[in-house]
XYZ file of N, CA and C in Angstrom:
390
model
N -7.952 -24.157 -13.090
C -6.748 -23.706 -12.445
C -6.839 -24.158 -11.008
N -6.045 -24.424 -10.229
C -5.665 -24.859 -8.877
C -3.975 -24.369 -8.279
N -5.079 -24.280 -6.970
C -3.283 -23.594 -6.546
C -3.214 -25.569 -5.653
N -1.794 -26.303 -5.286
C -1.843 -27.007 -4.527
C -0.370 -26.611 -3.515
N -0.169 -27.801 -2.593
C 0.821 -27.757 -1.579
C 1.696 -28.471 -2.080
N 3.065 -28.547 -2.175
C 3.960 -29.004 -2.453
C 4.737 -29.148 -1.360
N 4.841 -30.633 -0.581
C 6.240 -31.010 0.343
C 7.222 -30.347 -0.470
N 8.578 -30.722 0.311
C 9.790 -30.510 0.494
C 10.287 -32.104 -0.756
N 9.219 -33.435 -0.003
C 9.661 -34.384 -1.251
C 9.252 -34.476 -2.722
N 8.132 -33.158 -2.965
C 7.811 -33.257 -4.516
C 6.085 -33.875 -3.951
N 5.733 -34.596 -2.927
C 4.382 -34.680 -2.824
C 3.862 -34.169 -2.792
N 2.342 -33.886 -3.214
C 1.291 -33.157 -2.774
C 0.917 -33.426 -1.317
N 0.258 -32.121 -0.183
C 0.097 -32.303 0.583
C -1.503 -31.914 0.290
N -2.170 -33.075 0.663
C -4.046 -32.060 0.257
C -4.362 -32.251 1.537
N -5.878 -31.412 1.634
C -6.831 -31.360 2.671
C -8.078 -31.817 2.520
N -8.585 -31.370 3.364
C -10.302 -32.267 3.438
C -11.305 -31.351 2.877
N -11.991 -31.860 1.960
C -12.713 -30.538 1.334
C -14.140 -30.637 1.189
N -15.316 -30.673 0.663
C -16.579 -30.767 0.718
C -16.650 -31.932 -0.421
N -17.103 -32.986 0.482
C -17.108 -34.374 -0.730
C -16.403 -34.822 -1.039
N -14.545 -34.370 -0.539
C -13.514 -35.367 -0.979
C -12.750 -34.811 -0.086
N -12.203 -36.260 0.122
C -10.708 -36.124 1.548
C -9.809 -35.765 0.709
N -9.689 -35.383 -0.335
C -8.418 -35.034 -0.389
C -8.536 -34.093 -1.701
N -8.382 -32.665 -1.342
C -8.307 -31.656 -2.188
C -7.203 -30.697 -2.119
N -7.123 -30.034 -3.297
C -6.187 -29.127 -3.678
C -6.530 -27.571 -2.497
N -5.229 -26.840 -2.605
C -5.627 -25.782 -1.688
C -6.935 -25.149 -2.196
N -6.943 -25.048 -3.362
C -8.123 -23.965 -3.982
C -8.106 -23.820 -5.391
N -9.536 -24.126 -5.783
C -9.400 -24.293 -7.003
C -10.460 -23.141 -8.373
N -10.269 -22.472 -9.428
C -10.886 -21.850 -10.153
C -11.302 -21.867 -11.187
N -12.213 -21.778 -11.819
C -12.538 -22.010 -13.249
C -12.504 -20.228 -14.526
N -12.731 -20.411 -15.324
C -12.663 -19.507 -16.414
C -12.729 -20.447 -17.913
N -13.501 -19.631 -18.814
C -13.416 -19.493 -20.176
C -12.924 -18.550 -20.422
N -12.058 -18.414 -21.592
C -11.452 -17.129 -22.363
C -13.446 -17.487 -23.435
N -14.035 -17.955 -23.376
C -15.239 -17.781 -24.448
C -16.505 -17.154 -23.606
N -16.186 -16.883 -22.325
C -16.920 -16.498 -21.176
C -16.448 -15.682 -20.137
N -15.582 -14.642 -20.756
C -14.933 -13.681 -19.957
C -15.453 -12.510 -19.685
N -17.122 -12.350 -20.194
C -17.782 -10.959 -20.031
C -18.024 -10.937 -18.522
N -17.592 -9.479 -17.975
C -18.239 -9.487 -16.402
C -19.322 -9.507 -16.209
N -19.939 -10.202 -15.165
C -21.350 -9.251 -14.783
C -21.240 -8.182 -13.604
N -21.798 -7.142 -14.458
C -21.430 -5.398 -14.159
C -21.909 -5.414 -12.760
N -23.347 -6.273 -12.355
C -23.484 -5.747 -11.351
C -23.125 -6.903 -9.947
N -22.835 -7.819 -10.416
C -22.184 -9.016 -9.502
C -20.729 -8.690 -9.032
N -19.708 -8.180 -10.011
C -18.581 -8.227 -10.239
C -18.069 -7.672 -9.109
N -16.993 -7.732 -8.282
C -16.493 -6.724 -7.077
C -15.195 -6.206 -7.290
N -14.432 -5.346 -8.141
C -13.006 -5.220 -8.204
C -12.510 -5.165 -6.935
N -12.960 -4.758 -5.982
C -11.951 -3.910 -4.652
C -12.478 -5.378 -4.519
N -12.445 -6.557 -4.824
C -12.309 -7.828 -3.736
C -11.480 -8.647 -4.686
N -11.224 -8.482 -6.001
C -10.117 -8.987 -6.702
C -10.931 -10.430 -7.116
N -11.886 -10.525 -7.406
C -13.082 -11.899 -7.729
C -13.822 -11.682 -8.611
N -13.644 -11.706 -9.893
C -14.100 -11.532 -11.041
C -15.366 -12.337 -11.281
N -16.041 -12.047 -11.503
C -17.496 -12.656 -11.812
C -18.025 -12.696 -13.209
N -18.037 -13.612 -13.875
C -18.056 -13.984 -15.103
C -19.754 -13.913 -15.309
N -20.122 -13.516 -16.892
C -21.464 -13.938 -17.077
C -21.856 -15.367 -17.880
N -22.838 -16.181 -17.220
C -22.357 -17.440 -17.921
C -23.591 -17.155 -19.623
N -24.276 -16.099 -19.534
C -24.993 -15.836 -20.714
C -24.451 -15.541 -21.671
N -23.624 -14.775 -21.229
C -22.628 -14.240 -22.672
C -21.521 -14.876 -23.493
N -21.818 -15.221 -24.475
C -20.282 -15.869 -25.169
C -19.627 -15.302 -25.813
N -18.748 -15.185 -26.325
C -17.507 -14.065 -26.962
C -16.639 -15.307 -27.101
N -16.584 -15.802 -28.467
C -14.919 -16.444 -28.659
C -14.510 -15.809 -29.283
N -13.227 -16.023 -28.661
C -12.091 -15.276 -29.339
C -11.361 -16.068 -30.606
N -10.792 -14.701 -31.590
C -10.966 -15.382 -32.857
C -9.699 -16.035 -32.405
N -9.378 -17.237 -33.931
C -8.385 -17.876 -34.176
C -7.035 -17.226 -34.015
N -5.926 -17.189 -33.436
C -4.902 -16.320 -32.944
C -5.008 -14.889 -31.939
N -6.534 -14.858 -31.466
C -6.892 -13.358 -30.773
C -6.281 -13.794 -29.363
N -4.984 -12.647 -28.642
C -4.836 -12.835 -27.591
C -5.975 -12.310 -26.717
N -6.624 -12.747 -25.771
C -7.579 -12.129 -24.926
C -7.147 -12.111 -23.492
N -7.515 -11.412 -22.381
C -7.513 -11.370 -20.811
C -8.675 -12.086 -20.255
N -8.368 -12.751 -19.124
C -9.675 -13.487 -18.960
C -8.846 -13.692 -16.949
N -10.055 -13.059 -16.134
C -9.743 -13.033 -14.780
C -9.641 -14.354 -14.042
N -9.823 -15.245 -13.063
C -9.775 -16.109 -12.724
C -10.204 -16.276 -11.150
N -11.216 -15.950 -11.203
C -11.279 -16.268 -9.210
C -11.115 -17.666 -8.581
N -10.334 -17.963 -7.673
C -9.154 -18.858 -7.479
C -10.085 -19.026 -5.900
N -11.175 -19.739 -5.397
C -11.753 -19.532 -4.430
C -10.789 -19.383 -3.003
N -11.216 -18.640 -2.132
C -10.639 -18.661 -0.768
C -10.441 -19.484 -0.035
N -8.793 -19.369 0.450
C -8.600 -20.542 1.869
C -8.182 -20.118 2.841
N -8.082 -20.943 3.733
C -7.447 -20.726 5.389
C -6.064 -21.513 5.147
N -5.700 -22.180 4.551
C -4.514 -23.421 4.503
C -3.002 -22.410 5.059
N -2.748 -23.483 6.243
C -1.583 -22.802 6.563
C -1.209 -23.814 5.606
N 0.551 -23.274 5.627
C 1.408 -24.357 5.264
C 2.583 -24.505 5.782
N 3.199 -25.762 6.148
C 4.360 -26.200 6.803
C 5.499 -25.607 6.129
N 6.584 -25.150 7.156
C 7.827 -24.892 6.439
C 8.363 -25.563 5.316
N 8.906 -25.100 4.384
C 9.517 -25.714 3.328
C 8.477 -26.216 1.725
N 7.409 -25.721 2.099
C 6.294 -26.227 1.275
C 6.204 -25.284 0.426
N 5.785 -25.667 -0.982
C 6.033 -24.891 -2.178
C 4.398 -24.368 -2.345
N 4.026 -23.632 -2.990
C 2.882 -23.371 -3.726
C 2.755 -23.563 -5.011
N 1.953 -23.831 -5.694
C 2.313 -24.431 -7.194
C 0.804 -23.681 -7.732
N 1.194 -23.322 -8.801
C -0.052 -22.875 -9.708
C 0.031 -23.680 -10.523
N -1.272 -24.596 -10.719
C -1.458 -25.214 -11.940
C -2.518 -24.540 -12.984
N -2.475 -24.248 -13.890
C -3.544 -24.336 -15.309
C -3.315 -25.410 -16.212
N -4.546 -26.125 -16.347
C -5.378 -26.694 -16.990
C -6.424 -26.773 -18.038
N -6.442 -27.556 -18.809
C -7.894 -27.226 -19.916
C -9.220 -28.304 -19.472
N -8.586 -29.168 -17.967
C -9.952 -30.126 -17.598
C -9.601 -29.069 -16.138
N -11.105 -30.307 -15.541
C -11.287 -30.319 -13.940
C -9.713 -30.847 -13.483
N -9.356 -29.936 -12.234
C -7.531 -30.501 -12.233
C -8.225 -31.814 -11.114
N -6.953 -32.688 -11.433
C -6.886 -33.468 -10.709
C -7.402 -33.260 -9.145
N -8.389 -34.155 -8.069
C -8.613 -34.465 -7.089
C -9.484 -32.875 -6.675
N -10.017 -32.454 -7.623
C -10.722 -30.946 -7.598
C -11.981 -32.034 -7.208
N -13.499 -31.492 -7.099
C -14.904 -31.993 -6.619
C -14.640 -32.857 -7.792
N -16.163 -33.602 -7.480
C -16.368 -34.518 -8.377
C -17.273 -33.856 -9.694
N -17.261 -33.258 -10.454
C -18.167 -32.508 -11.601
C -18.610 -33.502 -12.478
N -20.044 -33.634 -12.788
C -20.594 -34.328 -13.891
C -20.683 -33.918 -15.072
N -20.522 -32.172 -14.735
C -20.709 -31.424 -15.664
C -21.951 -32.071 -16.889
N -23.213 -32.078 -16.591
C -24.306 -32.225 -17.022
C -24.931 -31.621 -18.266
N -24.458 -30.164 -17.990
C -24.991 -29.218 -18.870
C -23.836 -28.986 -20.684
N -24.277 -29.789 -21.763
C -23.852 -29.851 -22.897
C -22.898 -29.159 -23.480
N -23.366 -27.120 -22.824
C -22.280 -26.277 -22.996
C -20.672 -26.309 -22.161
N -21.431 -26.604 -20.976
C -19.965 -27.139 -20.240
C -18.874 -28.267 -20.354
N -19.642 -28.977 -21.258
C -18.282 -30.688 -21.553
C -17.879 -30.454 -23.227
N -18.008 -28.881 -23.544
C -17.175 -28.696 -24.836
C -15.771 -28.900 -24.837
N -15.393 -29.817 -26.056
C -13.868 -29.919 -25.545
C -13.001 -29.510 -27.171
N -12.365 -29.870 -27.665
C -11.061 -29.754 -28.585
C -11.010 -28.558 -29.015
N -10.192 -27.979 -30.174
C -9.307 -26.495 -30.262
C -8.230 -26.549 -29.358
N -7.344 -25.787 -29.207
C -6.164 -25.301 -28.965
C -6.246 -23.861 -28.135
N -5.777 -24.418 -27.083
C -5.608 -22.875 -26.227
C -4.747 -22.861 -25.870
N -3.700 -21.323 -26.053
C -2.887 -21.102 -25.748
C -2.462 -20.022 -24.702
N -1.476 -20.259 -23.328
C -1.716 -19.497 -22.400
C -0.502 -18.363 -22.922
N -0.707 -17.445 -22.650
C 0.664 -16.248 -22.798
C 0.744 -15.962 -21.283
N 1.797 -15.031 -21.378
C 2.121 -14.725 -19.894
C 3.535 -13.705 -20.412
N 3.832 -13.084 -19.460
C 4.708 -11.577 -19.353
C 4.540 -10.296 -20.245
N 4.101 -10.657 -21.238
C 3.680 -9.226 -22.022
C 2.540 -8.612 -21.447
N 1.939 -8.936 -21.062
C 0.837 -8.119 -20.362
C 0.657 -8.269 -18.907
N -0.336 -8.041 -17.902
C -0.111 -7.810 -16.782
C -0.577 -9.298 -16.370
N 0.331 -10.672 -15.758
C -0.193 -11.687 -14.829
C 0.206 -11.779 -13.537
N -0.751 -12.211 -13.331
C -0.651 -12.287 -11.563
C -1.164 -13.335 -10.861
N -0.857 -13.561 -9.631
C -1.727 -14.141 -8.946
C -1.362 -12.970 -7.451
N -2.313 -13.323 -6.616
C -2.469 -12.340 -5.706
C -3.119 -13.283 -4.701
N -1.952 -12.848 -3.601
C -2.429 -14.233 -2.652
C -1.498 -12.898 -1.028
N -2.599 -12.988 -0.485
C -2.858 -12.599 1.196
C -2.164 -13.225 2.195
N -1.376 -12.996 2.787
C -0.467 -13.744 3.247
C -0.883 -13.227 5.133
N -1.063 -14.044 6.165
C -1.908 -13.507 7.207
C -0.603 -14.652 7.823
N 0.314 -13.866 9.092
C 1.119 -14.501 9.832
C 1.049 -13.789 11.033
């Protein structure tokens, strides 16, 4: 998932980020097969869900599940007229770090995921400092 900047012309506006000139405002990862918290990492009163990467839980074939998303922190002002855009994804989004993703469990790919949204509670939650 990635939040980015959207001009007024439909461009992306990126910034300078660790290892690439040109990144998205902020970007997050999640499995719905890796949605267990860890109890004692986890912080609700900071809204940053902390996933355990030990635990797996897939969800069955048609099981709707909840799965949090910590969306890392920015400073990014943004220019008048500029959109915010939520993207979700099933890769690394576009112009995110460079990931080699090394580790066998992490470059699992095919199945079908499907996102829902309004029957239950979605959000994004974003701090607005002017």
């Amino acid at each position: 998932m990635c939040l980015r900047d959207i001009a007024p012309d439909g461009t992306e506006a990126v910034h300078p980020g660790v290892g690439n000139p040109e990144t998205p405002v902020s970007i997050g990862w999640g499995r719905p097969s890796r949605r267990a918290l860890d109890t004692e990492r986890d912080k609700p009163h900071l809204h940053r869900p902390v996933h355990r990467p030990d635990v797996e839980d897939a969800p069955a074939p048609g099981e709707v599940v909840a799965i949090g998303i910590a969306v890392g922190p920015t400073g990014t002002v943004f220019e008048a007229g500029h959109r915010l855009v939520l993207e979700v994804c099933a890769r690394d989004p576009f112009r995110a770090f460079p990931f080699l993703h090394l580790i066998p469990e992490n470059r699992r790919t095919g199945g079908t995921v499907t996102l829902h949204t309004g029957r239950e509670k979605c959000w994004v939650e974003l701090p607005v400092v002017s």
